PDB file of C-alpha atoms in Angstrom:
ATOM      1  CA  MET A1492     169.194  71.550 164.417  1.00 46.00           C
ATOM      2  CA  ALA A1493     168.564  75.202 163.481  1.00 49.00           C
ATOM      3  CA  GLU A1494     172.318  75.485 162.895  1.00 75.00           C
ATOM      4  CA  ALA A1495     172.320  72.691 160.300  1.00 85.00           C
ATOM      5  CA  ARG A1496     174.558  73.662 157.398  1.00 91.00           C
ATOM      6  CA  ILE A1497     173.158  73.899 153.867  1.00 94.00           C
ATOM      7  CA  ARG A1498     175.731  72.906 151.246  1.00 94.00           C
ATOM      8  CA  PRO A1499     175.834  71.656 147.645  1.00 94.00           C
ATOM      9  CA  ALA A1500     175.430  67.890 147.403  1.00 93.00           C
ATOM     10  CA  VAL A1501     178.313  65.610 146.499  1.00 91.00           C
ATOM     11  CA  GLU A1502     178.433  62.020 145.237  1.00 90.00           C
ATOM     12  CA  ALA A1503     178.636  60.609 148.753  1.00 92.00           C
ATOM     13  CA  ASP A1504     175.265  62.208 149.585  1.00 92.00           C
ATOM     14  CA  ILE A1505     173.270  60.053 147.139  1.00 91.00           C
ATOM     15  CA  GLU A1506     172.805  57.084 149.448  1.00 92.00           C
ATOM     16  CA  PRO A1507     171.819  59.075 152.574  1.00 92.00           C
ATOM     17  CA  ALA A1508     169.512  61.255 150.474  1.00 90.00           C
ATOM     18  CA  TYR A1509     167.758  58.143 149.159  1.00 90.00           C
ATOM     19  CA  ALA A1510     167.412  56.828 152.721  1.00 90.00           C
ATOM     20  CA  LEU A1511     165.934  60.208 153.689  1.00 89.00           C
ATOM     21  CA  LEU A1512     163.418  60.078 150.838  1.00 84.00           C
ATOM     22  CA  GLU A1513     162.413  56.552 151.856  1.00 85.00           C
ATOM     23  CA  ALA A1514     162.037  57.619 155.496  1.00 84.00           C
ATOM     24  CA  CYS A1515     159.786  60.512 154.480  1.00 80.00           C
ATOM     25  CA  LYS A1516     157.747  58.291 152.122  1.00 71.00           C
ATOM     26  CA  LEU A1517     156.979  61.429 150.164  1.00 58.00           C
ATOM     27  CA  GLY A1518     158.590  60.908 146.780  1.00 55.00           C
ATOM     28  CA  PRO A1519     156.588  62.780 144.144  1.00 50.00           C
ATOM     29  CA  TRP A1520     155.835  59.821 141.881  1.00 52.00           C
ATOM     30  CA  PHE A1521     155.881  56.234 143.045  1.00 54.00           C
ATOM     31  CA  GLU A1522     158.367  53.662 144.301  1.00 64.00           C
ATOM     32  CA  LEU A1523     161.922  54.454 143.202  1.00 72.00           C
ATOM     33  CA  SER A1524     164.705  51.910 143.488  1.00 78.00           C
ATOM     34  CA  PHE A1525     168.081  53.140 144.650  1.00 83.00           C
ATOM     35  CA  ASP A1526     169.530  52.481 141.188  1.00 82.00           C
ATOM     36  CA  GLN A1527     166.849  54.650 139.576  1.00 76.00           C
ATOM     37  CA  PHE A1528     167.399  57.404 142.119  1.00 82.00           C
ATOM     38  CA  ARG A1529     171.166  57.340 141.591  1.00 83.00           C
ATOM     39  CA  ASP A1530     170.813  57.352 137.801  1.00 78.00           C
ATOM     40  CA  TRP A1531     168.844  60.564 137.635  1.00 73.00           C
ATOM     41  CA  TRP A1532     170.368  62.329 140.664  1.00 77.00           C
ATOM     42  CA  TRP A1533     172.858  64.471 138.733  1.00 75.00           C
ATOM     43  CA  ARG A1534     171.324  64.137 135.319  1.00 73.00           C
ATOM     44  CA  SER A1535     167.856  65.447 136.144  1.00 74.00           C
ATOM     45  CA  TYR A1536     168.632  68.230 138.592  1.00 83.00           C
ATOM     46  CA  ALA A1537     170.150  71.640 137.890  1.00 83.00           C
ATOM     47  CA  GLY A1538     171.231  71.818 141.522  1.00 89.00           C
ATOM     48  CA  ILE A1539     171.020  69.738 144.697  1.00 92.00           C
ATOM     49  CA  TRP A1540     171.656  70.808 148.286  1.00 94.00           C
ATOM     50  CA  VAL A1541     171.753  68.882 151.554  1.00 94.00           C
ATOM     51  CA  ALA A1542     171.263  69.967 155.141  1.00 94.00           C
ATOM     52  CA  GLY A1543     173.041  68.433 158.085  1.00 89.00           C
ATOM     53  CA  LYS A1544     175.730  68.561 160.646  1.00 78.00           C
ATOM     54  CA  ASP A1545     176.746  65.009 161.508  1.00 79.00           C
ATOM     55  CA  GLY A1546     174.563  63.491 158.795  1.00 87.00           C
ATOM     56  CA  VAL A1547     172.097  64.360 156.035  1.00 92.00           C
ATOM     57  CA  VAL A1548     168.748  65.360 157.537  1.00 94.00           C
ATOM     58  CA  GLY A1549     167.274  67.092 154.497  1.00 94.00           C
ATOM     59  CA  TYR A1550     167.830  67.895 150.859  1.00 93.00           C
ATOM     60  CA  SER A1551     166.393  70.137 148.161  1.00 95.00           C
ATOM     61  CA  ALA A1552     166.722  70.294 144.400  1.00 93.00           C
ATOM     62  CA  ALA A1553     165.853  72.435 141.402  1.00 94.00           C
ATOM     63  CA  ARG A1554     164.925  71.214 137.933  1.00 88.00           C
ATOM     64  CA  GLY A1555     163.630  73.647 135.336  1.00 87.00           C
ATOM     65  CA  GLU A1556     160.925  75.647 137.141  1.00 91.00           C
ATOM     66  CA  SER A1557     160.363  72.877 139.696  1.00 94.00           C
ATOM     67  CA  VAL A1558     161.704  72.769 143.228  1.00 96.00           C
ATOM     68  CA  GLU A1559     161.455  70.119 145.924  1.00 92.00           C
ATOM     69  CA  ALA A1560     162.565  69.862 149.537  1.00 93.00           C
ATOM     70  CA  TYR A1561     162.541  67.016 152.070  1.00 92.00           C
ATOM     71  CA  VAL A1562     163.384  66.972 155.782  1.00 93.00           C
ATOM     72  CA  LEU A1563     163.369  63.985 158.120  1.00 91.00           C
ATOM     73  CA  PRO A1564     160.287  64.156 160.390  1.00 88.00           C
ATOM     74  CA  ASP A1565     162.350  64.403 163.603  1.00 89.00           C
ATOM     75  CA  PHE A1566     164.174  67.485 162.307  1.00 91.00           C
ATOM     76  CA  ARG A1567     161.234  69.543 161.124  1.00 89.00           C
ATOM     77  CA  ARG A1568     160.002  72.831 162.613  1.00 89.00           C
ATOM     78  CA  HIS A1569     163.557  74.145 162.947  1.00 90.00           C
ATOM     79  CA  GLY A1570     163.606  76.207 159.764  1.00 93.00           C
ATOM     80  CA  ILE A1571     165.630  73.645 157.802  1.00 94.00           C
ATOM     81  CA  GLY A1572     162.921  73.069 155.198  1.00 95.00           C
ATOM     82  CA  SER A1573     162.483  76.806 154.643  1.00 96.00           C
ATOM     83  CA  ARG A1574     166.209  77.294 154.120  1.00 95.00           C
ATOM     84  CA  LEU A1575     166.420  74.358 151.745  1.00 96.00           C
ATOM     85  CA  LEU A1576     163.410  75.545 149.748  1.00 97.00           C
ATOM     86  CA  THR A1577     164.768  79.094 149.492  1.00 96.00           C
ATOM     87  CA  THR A1578     168.124  77.781 148.306  1.00 96.00           C
ATOM     88  CA  ALA A1579     166.460  75.742 145.553  1.00 97.00           C
ATOM     89  CA  GLU A1580     164.235  78.668 144.531  1.00 97.00           C
ATOM     90  CA  GLU A1581     167.262  80.920 144.093  1.00 95.00           C
ATOM     91  CA  ALA A1582     168.644  78.507 141.481  1.00 94.00           C
ATOM     92  CA  VAL A1583     165.532  78.743 139.278  1.00 94.00           C
ATOM     93  CA  GLU A1584     165.605  81.311 136.500  1.00 91.00           C
ATOM     94  CA  GLY A1585     162.449  83.176 135.637  1.00 91.00           C
ATOM     95  CA  SER A1586     159.431  84.290 137.631  1.00 94.00           C
ATOM     96  CA  LEU A1587     157.547  80.971 137.897  1.00 95.00           C
ATOM     97  CA  LEU A1588     158.195  78.289 140.507  1.00 97.00           C
ATOM     98  CA  GLU A1589     156.458  74.906 140.693  1.00 96.00           C
ATOM     99  CA  ALA A1590     156.241  72.249 143.383  1.00 95.00           C
ATOM    100  CA  THR A1591     154.398  68.958 143.899  1.00 92.00           C
ATOM    101  CA  THR A1592     153.218  67.425 147.170  1.00 90.00           C
ATOM    102  CA  ARG A1593     151.374  64.299 148.177  1.00 88.00           C
ATOM    103  CA  GLN A1594     147.917  64.767 149.654  1.00 88.00           C
ATOM    104  CA  ASP A1595     148.707  62.237 152.384  1.00 85.00           C
ATOM    105  CA  GLU A1596     151.348  64.620 153.801  1.00 85.00           C
ATOM    106  CA  PRO A1597     149.207  67.080 155.799  1.00 85.00           C
ATOM    107  CA  ALA A1598     152.087  69.427 156.616  1.00 88.00           C
ATOM    108  CA  ALA A1599     153.110  70.000 152.988  1.00 91.00           C
ATOM    109  CA  GLY A1600     150.212  72.233 151.958  1.00 92.00           C
ATOM    110  CA  PRO A1601     150.508  74.703 154.859  1.00 95.00           C
ATOM    111  CA  PHE A1602     154.296  74.764 154.388  1.00 95.00           C
ATOM    112  CA  LEU A1603     154.059  75.788 150.715  1.00 97.00           C
ATOM    113  CA  THR A1604     151.153  78.170 151.339  1.00 97.00           C
ATOM    114  CA  GLY A1605     153.312  79.885 153.945  1.00 97.00           C
ATOM    115  CA  HIS A1606     156.009  80.353 151.323  1.00 97.00           C
ATOM    116  CA  GLY A1607     153.706  81.975 148.780  1.00 97.00           C
ATOM    117  CA  TYR A1608     152.568  78.976 146.711  1.00 98.00           C
ATOM    118  CA  ASP A1609     149.041  78.416 145.401  1.00 97.00           C
ATOM    119  CA  ARG A1610     147.493  75.011 144.696  1.00 96.00           C
ATOM    120  CA  VAL A1611     146.465  74.911 141.029  1.00 95.00           C
ATOM    121  CA  TYR A1612     145.600  71.321 140.053  1.00 93.00           C
ATOM    122  CA  GLU A1613     145.833  67.642 140.974  1.00 94.00           C
ATOM    123  CA  THR A1614     147.946  64.864 139.524  1.00 92.00           C
ATOM    124  CA  TRP A1615     146.821  61.248 139.788  1.00 93.00           C
ATOM    125  CA  ILE A1616     149.164  58.279 139.811  1.00 93.00           C
ATOM    126  CA  MET A1617     147.237  55.404 138.248  1.00 95.00           C
ATOM    127  CA  GLN A1618     148.155  51.744 138.183  1.00 95.00           C
ATOM    128  CA  ARG A1619     146.942  48.448 136.797  1.00 96.00           C
ATOM    129  CA  ALA A1620     147.945  45.133 138.320  1.00 96.00           C
ATOM    130  CA  LEU A1621     148.947  42.456 135.817  1.00 97.00           C
ATOM    131  CA  GLU A1622     147.903  39.421 137.832  1.00 93.00           C
ATOM    132  CA  GLU A1623     145.176  38.357 135.418  1.00 92.00           C
ATOM    133  CA  GLU A1624     145.593  37.769 131.698  1.00 91.00           C
ATOM    134  CA  VAL A1625     145.141  40.943 129.653  1.00 93.00           C
ATOM    135  CA  PRO A1626     142.799  40.517 126.658  1.00 92.00           C
ATOM    136  CA  PRO A1627     144.294  41.239 123.228  1.00 95.00           C
ATOM    137  CA  PRO A1628     143.674  44.734 121.863  1.00 96.00           C
ATOM    138  CA  SER A1629     141.326  45.478 118.998  1.00 95.00           C
ATOM    139  CA  TRP A1630     143.099  47.477 116.277  1.00 97.00           C
ATOM    140  CA  PRO A1631     141.401  49.686 113.677  1.00 94.00           C
ATOM    141  CA  ALA A1632     141.495  48.227 110.170  1.00 92.00           C
ATOM    142  CA  GLY A1633     144.879  48.600 108.538  1.00 92.00           C
ATOM    143  CA  LEU A1634     146.676  49.717 111.683  1.00 95.00           C
ATOM    144  CA  ALA A1635     148.984  47.737 113.970  1.00 95.00           C
ATOM    145  CA  PRO A1636     151.819  48.516 116.389  1.00 97.00           C
ATOM    146  CA  ARG A1637     155.532  47.994 115.946  1.00 97.00           C
ATOM    147  CA  THR A1638     158.552  48.847 118.040  1.00 98.00           C
ATOM    148  CA  PHE A1639     160.240  52.204 117.759  1.00 98.00           C
ATOM    149  CA  ARG A1640     163.236  52.799 115.497  1.00 97.00           C
ATOM    150  CA  VAL A1641     165.844  55.246 116.742  1.00 96.00           C
ATOM    151  CA  GLU A1642     166.112  56.897 113.322  1.00 96.00           C
ATOM    152  CA  GLU A1643     162.451  58.026 113.559  1.00 97.00           C
ATOM    153  CA  ALA A1644     162.932  59.950 116.802  1.00 97.00           C
ATOM    154  CA  GLU A1645     162.200  63.254 115.059  1.00 97.00           C
ATOM    155  CA  GLN A1646     158.877  61.894 113.776  1.00 97.00           C
ATOM    156  CA  VAL A1647     157.933  60.763 117.267  1.00 98.00           C
ATOM    157  CA  LYS A1648     158.781  64.186 118.696  1.00 98.00           C
ATOM    158  CA  ALA A1649     156.619  65.832 116.000  1.00 97.00           C
ATOM    159  CA  LEU A1650     153.723  63.517 116.893  1.00 97.00           C
ATOM    160  CA  LEU A1651     154.023  64.429 120.574  1.00 96.00           C
ATOM    161  CA  ASP A1652     154.048  68.135 119.745  1.00 96.00           C
ATOM    162  CA  VAL A1653     150.845  67.857 117.693  1.00 96.00           C
ATOM    163  CA  ALA A1654     149.097  65.608 120.227  1.00 94.00           C
ATOM    164  CA  TYR A1655     149.975  67.805 123.235  1.00 93.00           C
ATOM    165  CA  ALA A1656     149.535  71.188 121.531  1.00 91.00           C
ATOM    166  CA  GLU A1657     146.280  72.013 123.343  1.00 84.00           C
ATOM    167  CA  GLU A1658     147.417  70.911 126.807  1.00 82.00           C
ATOM    168  CA  PRO A1659     147.827  73.845 129.229  1.00 78.00           C
ATOM    169  CA  ASP A1660     151.402  73.012 130.237  1.00 75.00           C
ATOM    170  CA  PHE A1661     152.680  72.221 126.731  1.00 81.00           C
ATOM    171  CA  THR A1662     156.119  73.556 125.826  1.00 83.00           C
ATOM    172  CA  ASN A1663     157.625  72.800 122.437  1.00 87.00           C
ATOM    173  CA  ARG A1664     161.219  72.066 123.423  1.00 88.00           C
ATOM    174  CA  PRO A1665     164.058  71.770 120.892  1.00 93.00           C
ATOM    175  CA  PHE A1666     164.405  68.324 119.352  1.00 96.00           C
ATOM    176  CA  ASP A1667     167.983  67.770 120.542  1.00 94.00           C
ATOM    177  CA  GLU A1668     166.982  68.593 124.119  1.00 90.00           C
ATOM    178  CA  TRP A1669     164.018  66.197 123.962  1.00 94.00           C
ATOM    179  CA  LYS A1670     166.092  63.444 122.361  1.00 94.00           C
ATOM    180  CA  SER A1671     168.819  63.729 124.984  1.00 90.00           C
ATOM    181  CA  PHE A1672     166.256  63.629 127.781  1.00 86.00           C
ATOM    182  CA  MET A1673     164.203  60.728 126.433  1.00 93.00           C
ATOM    183  CA  LEU A1674     166.671  58.472 124.652  1.00 94.00           C
ATOM    184  CA  GLY A1675     169.405  59.197 127.166  1.00 88.00           C
ATOM    185  CA  ASP A1676     167.299  58.292 130.193  1.00 85.00           C
ATOM    186  CA  PRO A1677     168.462  55.118 132.004  1.00 82.00           C
ATOM    187  CA  SER A1678     164.879  53.832 131.758  1.00 88.00           C
ATOM    188  CA  PHE A1679     164.759  54.185 127.963  1.00 94.00           C
ATOM    189  CA  ASP A1680     164.146  50.858 126.229  1.00 96.00           C
ATOM    190  CA  PRO A1681     163.345  50.937 122.494  1.00 97.00           C
ATOM    191  CA  GLU A1682     161.650  47.541 122.814  1.00 98.00           C
ATOM    192  CA  SER A1683     159.094  49.171 125.128  1.00 98.00           C
ATOM    193  CA  TRP A1684     158.331  52.066 122.780  1.00 98.00           C
ATOM    194  CA  PHE A1685     155.508  51.347 120.331  1.00 98.00           C
ATOM    195  CA  VAL A1686     154.335  53.323 117.321  1.00 98.00           C
ATOM    196  CA  VAL A1687     151.441  52.910 114.903  1.00 98.00           C
ATOM    197  CA  GLU A1688     152.181  53.916 111.333  1.00 96.00           C
ATOM    198  CA  ALA A1689     149.445  55.293 109.083  1.00 95.00           C
ATOM    199  CA  SER A1690     149.089  54.257 105.430  1.00 92.00           C
ATOM    200  CA  ASP A1691     150.917  57.408 104.262  1.00 93.00           C
ATOM    201  CA  GLY A1692     153.958  56.630 106.422  1.00 92.00           C
ATOM    202  CA  SER A1693     153.194  59.216 109.100  1.00 95.00           C
ATOM    203  CA  LEU A1694     152.806  58.200 112.732  1.00 97.00           C
ATOM    204  CA  ALA A1695     149.231  57.882 113.934  1.00 97.00           C
ATOM    205  CA  ALA A1696     149.937  57.054 117.578  1.00 98.00           C
ATOM    206  CA  ALA A1697     152.658  56.085 120.035  1.00 98.00           C
ATOM    207  CA  ALA A1698     153.158  54.631 123.513  1.00 98.00           C
ATOM    208  CA  LEU A1699     156.538  55.515 125.010  1.00 98.00           C
ATOM    209  CA  ASN A1700     157.143  53.378 128.075  1.00 98.00           C
ATOM    210  CA  TRP A1701     160.012  53.272 130.545  1.00 95.00           C
ATOM    211  CA  ARG A1702     161.503  49.823 131.061  1.00 93.00           C
ATOM    212  CA  GLU A1703     160.129  49.633 134.631  1.00 91.00           C
ATOM    213  CA  GLY A1704     156.532  49.584 133.370  1.00 94.00           C
ATOM    214  CA  PHE A1705     155.806  53.310 133.469  1.00 94.00           C
ATOM    215  CA  VAL A1706     153.829  54.857 130.602  1.00 97.00           C
ATOM    216  CA  LYS A1707     155.704  58.093 129.915  1.00 96.00           C
ATOM    217  CA  ASP A1708     153.663  59.196 126.884  1.00 96.00           C
ATOM    218  CA  LEU A1709     150.523  57.793 125.250  1.00 97.00           C
ATOM    219  CA  VAL A1710     149.467  59.927 122.295  1.00 96.00           C
ATOM    220  CA  VAL A1711     147.217  59.735 119.242  1.00 96.00           C
ATOM    221  CA  HIS A1712     147.411  62.189 116.346  1.00 96.00           C
ATOM    222  CA  PRO A1713     144.232  64.338 116.200  1.00 95.00           C
ATOM    223  CA  ALA A1714     143.437  62.973 112.722  1.00 95.00           C
ATOM    224  CA  HIS A1715     143.297  59.411 114.073  1.00 95.00           C
ATOM    225  CA  ARG A1716     141.409  59.890 117.318  1.00 93.00           C
ATOM    226  CA  ARG A1717     138.131  58.221 118.284  1.00 92.00           C
ATOM    227  CA  ARG A1718     139.157  54.994 116.566  1.00 93.00           C
ATOM    228  CA  GLY A1719     140.290  53.101 119.646  1.00 95.00           C
ATOM    229  CA  LEU A1720     144.030  53.558 119.067  1.00 96.00           C
ATOM    230  CA  GLY A1721     144.750  54.849 122.577  1.00 96.00           C
ATOM    231  CA  ALA A1722     142.961  51.912 124.186  1.00 96.00           C
ATOM    232  CA  ALA A1723     144.648  49.406 121.889  1.00 97.00           C
ATOM    233  CA  LEU A1724     148.123  50.819 122.569  1.00 98.00           C
ATOM    234  CA  LEU A1725     147.564  50.779 126.317  1.00 97.00           C
ATOM    235  CA  GLN A1726     146.384  47.162 126.232  1.00 97.00           C
ATOM    236  CA  HIS A1727     149.372  46.317 124.031  1.00 98.00           C
ATOM    237  CA  THR A1728     151.586  47.922 126.679  1.00 98.00           C
ATOM    238  CA  PHE A1729     149.905  45.887 129.434  1.00 98.00           C
ATOM    239  CA  ARG A1730     150.515  42.644 127.530  1.00 98.00           C
ATOM    240  CA  HIS A1731     154.118  43.604 126.754  1.00 98.00           C
ATOM    241  CA  PHE A1732     155.009  44.118 130.395  1.00 98.00           C
ATOM    242  CA  GLN A1733     152.985  41.142 131.540  1.00 97.00           C
ATOM    243  CA  ALA A1734     155.024  38.959 129.163  1.00 97.00           C
ATOM    244  CA  ARG A1735     158.148  40.366 130.796  1.00 97.00           C
ATOM    245  CA  GLY A1736     156.950  39.319 134.219  1.00 96.00           C
ATOM    246  CA  ALA A1737     156.064  42.795 135.496  1.00 95.00           C
ATOM    247  CA  GLU A1738     153.517  42.996 138.304  1.00 95.00           C
ATOM    248  CA  ARG A1739     151.967  46.317 137.303  1.00 95.00           C
ATOM    249  CA  VAL A1740     151.903  49.226 134.860  1.00 96.00           C
ATOM    250  CA  THR A1741     151.846  52.803 136.142  1.00 95.00           C
ATOM    251  CA  LEU A1742     151.217  56.241 134.643  1.00 95.00           C
ATOM    252  CA  LYS A1743     150.322  59.741 135.721  1.00 92.00           C
ATOM    253  CA  THR A1744     147.693  62.158 134.483  1.00 92.00           C
ATOM    254  CA  ASP A1745     146.202  65.325 135.892  1.00 91.00           C
ATOM    255  CA  SER A1746     143.010  67.296 136.291  1.00 90.00           C
ATOM    256  CA  ARG A1747     143.961  69.721 133.482  1.00 87.00           C
ATOM    257  CA  ASN A1748     144.046  67.012 130.809  1.00 83.00           C
ATOM    258  CA  THR A1749     141.775  68.319 128.063  1.00 77.00           C
ATOM    259  CA  SER A1750     140.898  64.838 126.763  1.00 78.00           C
ATOM    260  CA  GLU A1751     139.989  63.556 130.246  1.00 85.00           C
ATOM    261  CA  ALA A1752     142.264  60.593 129.532  1.00 89.00           C
ATOM    262  CA  TRP A1753     141.709  59.182 133.014  1.00 89.00           C
ATOM    263  CA  ARG A1754     138.302  57.937 131.855  1.00 92.00           C
ATOM    264  CA  LEU A1755     140.016  55.690 129.309  1.00 93.00           C
ATOM    265  CA  TYR A1756     142.528  54.482 131.898  1.00 96.00           C
ATOM    266  CA  GLU A1757     139.774  53.607 134.357  1.00 96.00           C
ATOM    267  CA  ARG A1758     137.845  51.758 131.648  1.00 95.00           C
ATOM    268  CA  LEU A1759     140.930  49.605 131.028  1.00 95.00           C
ATOM    269  CA  GLY A1760     141.292  48.702 134.685  1.00 95.00           C
ATOM    270  CA  MET A1761     143.659  51.374 136.007  1.00 96.00           C
ATOM    271  CA  ARG A1762     142.996  52.789 139.457  1.00 96.00           C
ATOM    272  CA  THR A1763     144.296  55.878 141.247  1.00 94.00           C
ATOM    273  CA  ILE A1764     146.818  54.860 143.888  1.00 91.00           C
ATOM    274  CA  ARG A1765     148.053  58.314 144.855  1.00 89.00           C
ATOM    275  CA  THR A1766     146.863  61.901 144.505  1.00 92.00           C
ATOM    276  CA  LEU A1767     149.306  64.781 144.322  1.00 92.00           C
ATOM    277  CA  ASP A1768     148.752  68.517 144.630  1.00 94.00           C
ATOM    278  CA  ASP A1769     150.582  70.788 142.191  1.00 94.00           C
ATOM    279  CA  TRP A1770     151.575  74.283 143.300  1.00 97.00           C
ATOM    280  CA  VAL A1771     152.865  77.436 141.651  1.00 97.00           C
ATOM    281  CA  LYS A1772     154.478  80.615 142.914  1.00 97.00           C
ATOM    282  CA  ARG A1773     155.059  83.778 140.893  1.00 96.00           C
ATOM    283  CA  ARG A1774     157.731  86.211 141.937  1.00 93.00           C
TER     284      ARG A1774
END
């Protein structure tokens, strides 16, 4: 298969690419339904390429500084992955490239190391099963959650910027870009976004959850930390999805998190189900 052709992906490639991802069992986050995969295929990627001759045996993609590449196990060691990765890298502007691999894929690390990447940190996918009843949260005096209102999107973005300001990978993106990404995502559900309003009308905390039971952002304003708001919002999220009949709630965090948030997640019953390695390459 060394002669496999690399070409830009088309609509008809979505289904075979999803089958390829499932066969590899190496998706970077957790279980993706076909509908989810199809929804963000064009929207999330700046470019997508597939490799094949009589069928799709691999694909790669670029998104911001991130690149990813997958090849069916039976078609590896023929240079297809290298060609796909190089193609995706060429579509990334700037000098920094990022990639994520699962630790249970032993070939991934040597492959990226051979292409000039360095492992820089770990990401942990954490999950809590919702089989047992979740106890009600304990809220600080005078504070309680409510659902998000679309007209306060700018306030929510400002809260995220303040809460994440000290994180090593923080980038303050334009509001319109953030709003399009978050509120335009197929998983956006305003009934699953919760905010806590302070007495002065500002936002003290927020939990922004995708409809599938994934905690996208859990933040507390620095002025309101150490009062139990993060724990209360996470328990509120658990109870919300349990009431909807969900089996679990999932989130991701990483070893660079300055607040060591994973300690809170573990205390509330979340457990690491998958460890990922995060890589960078400078050119």
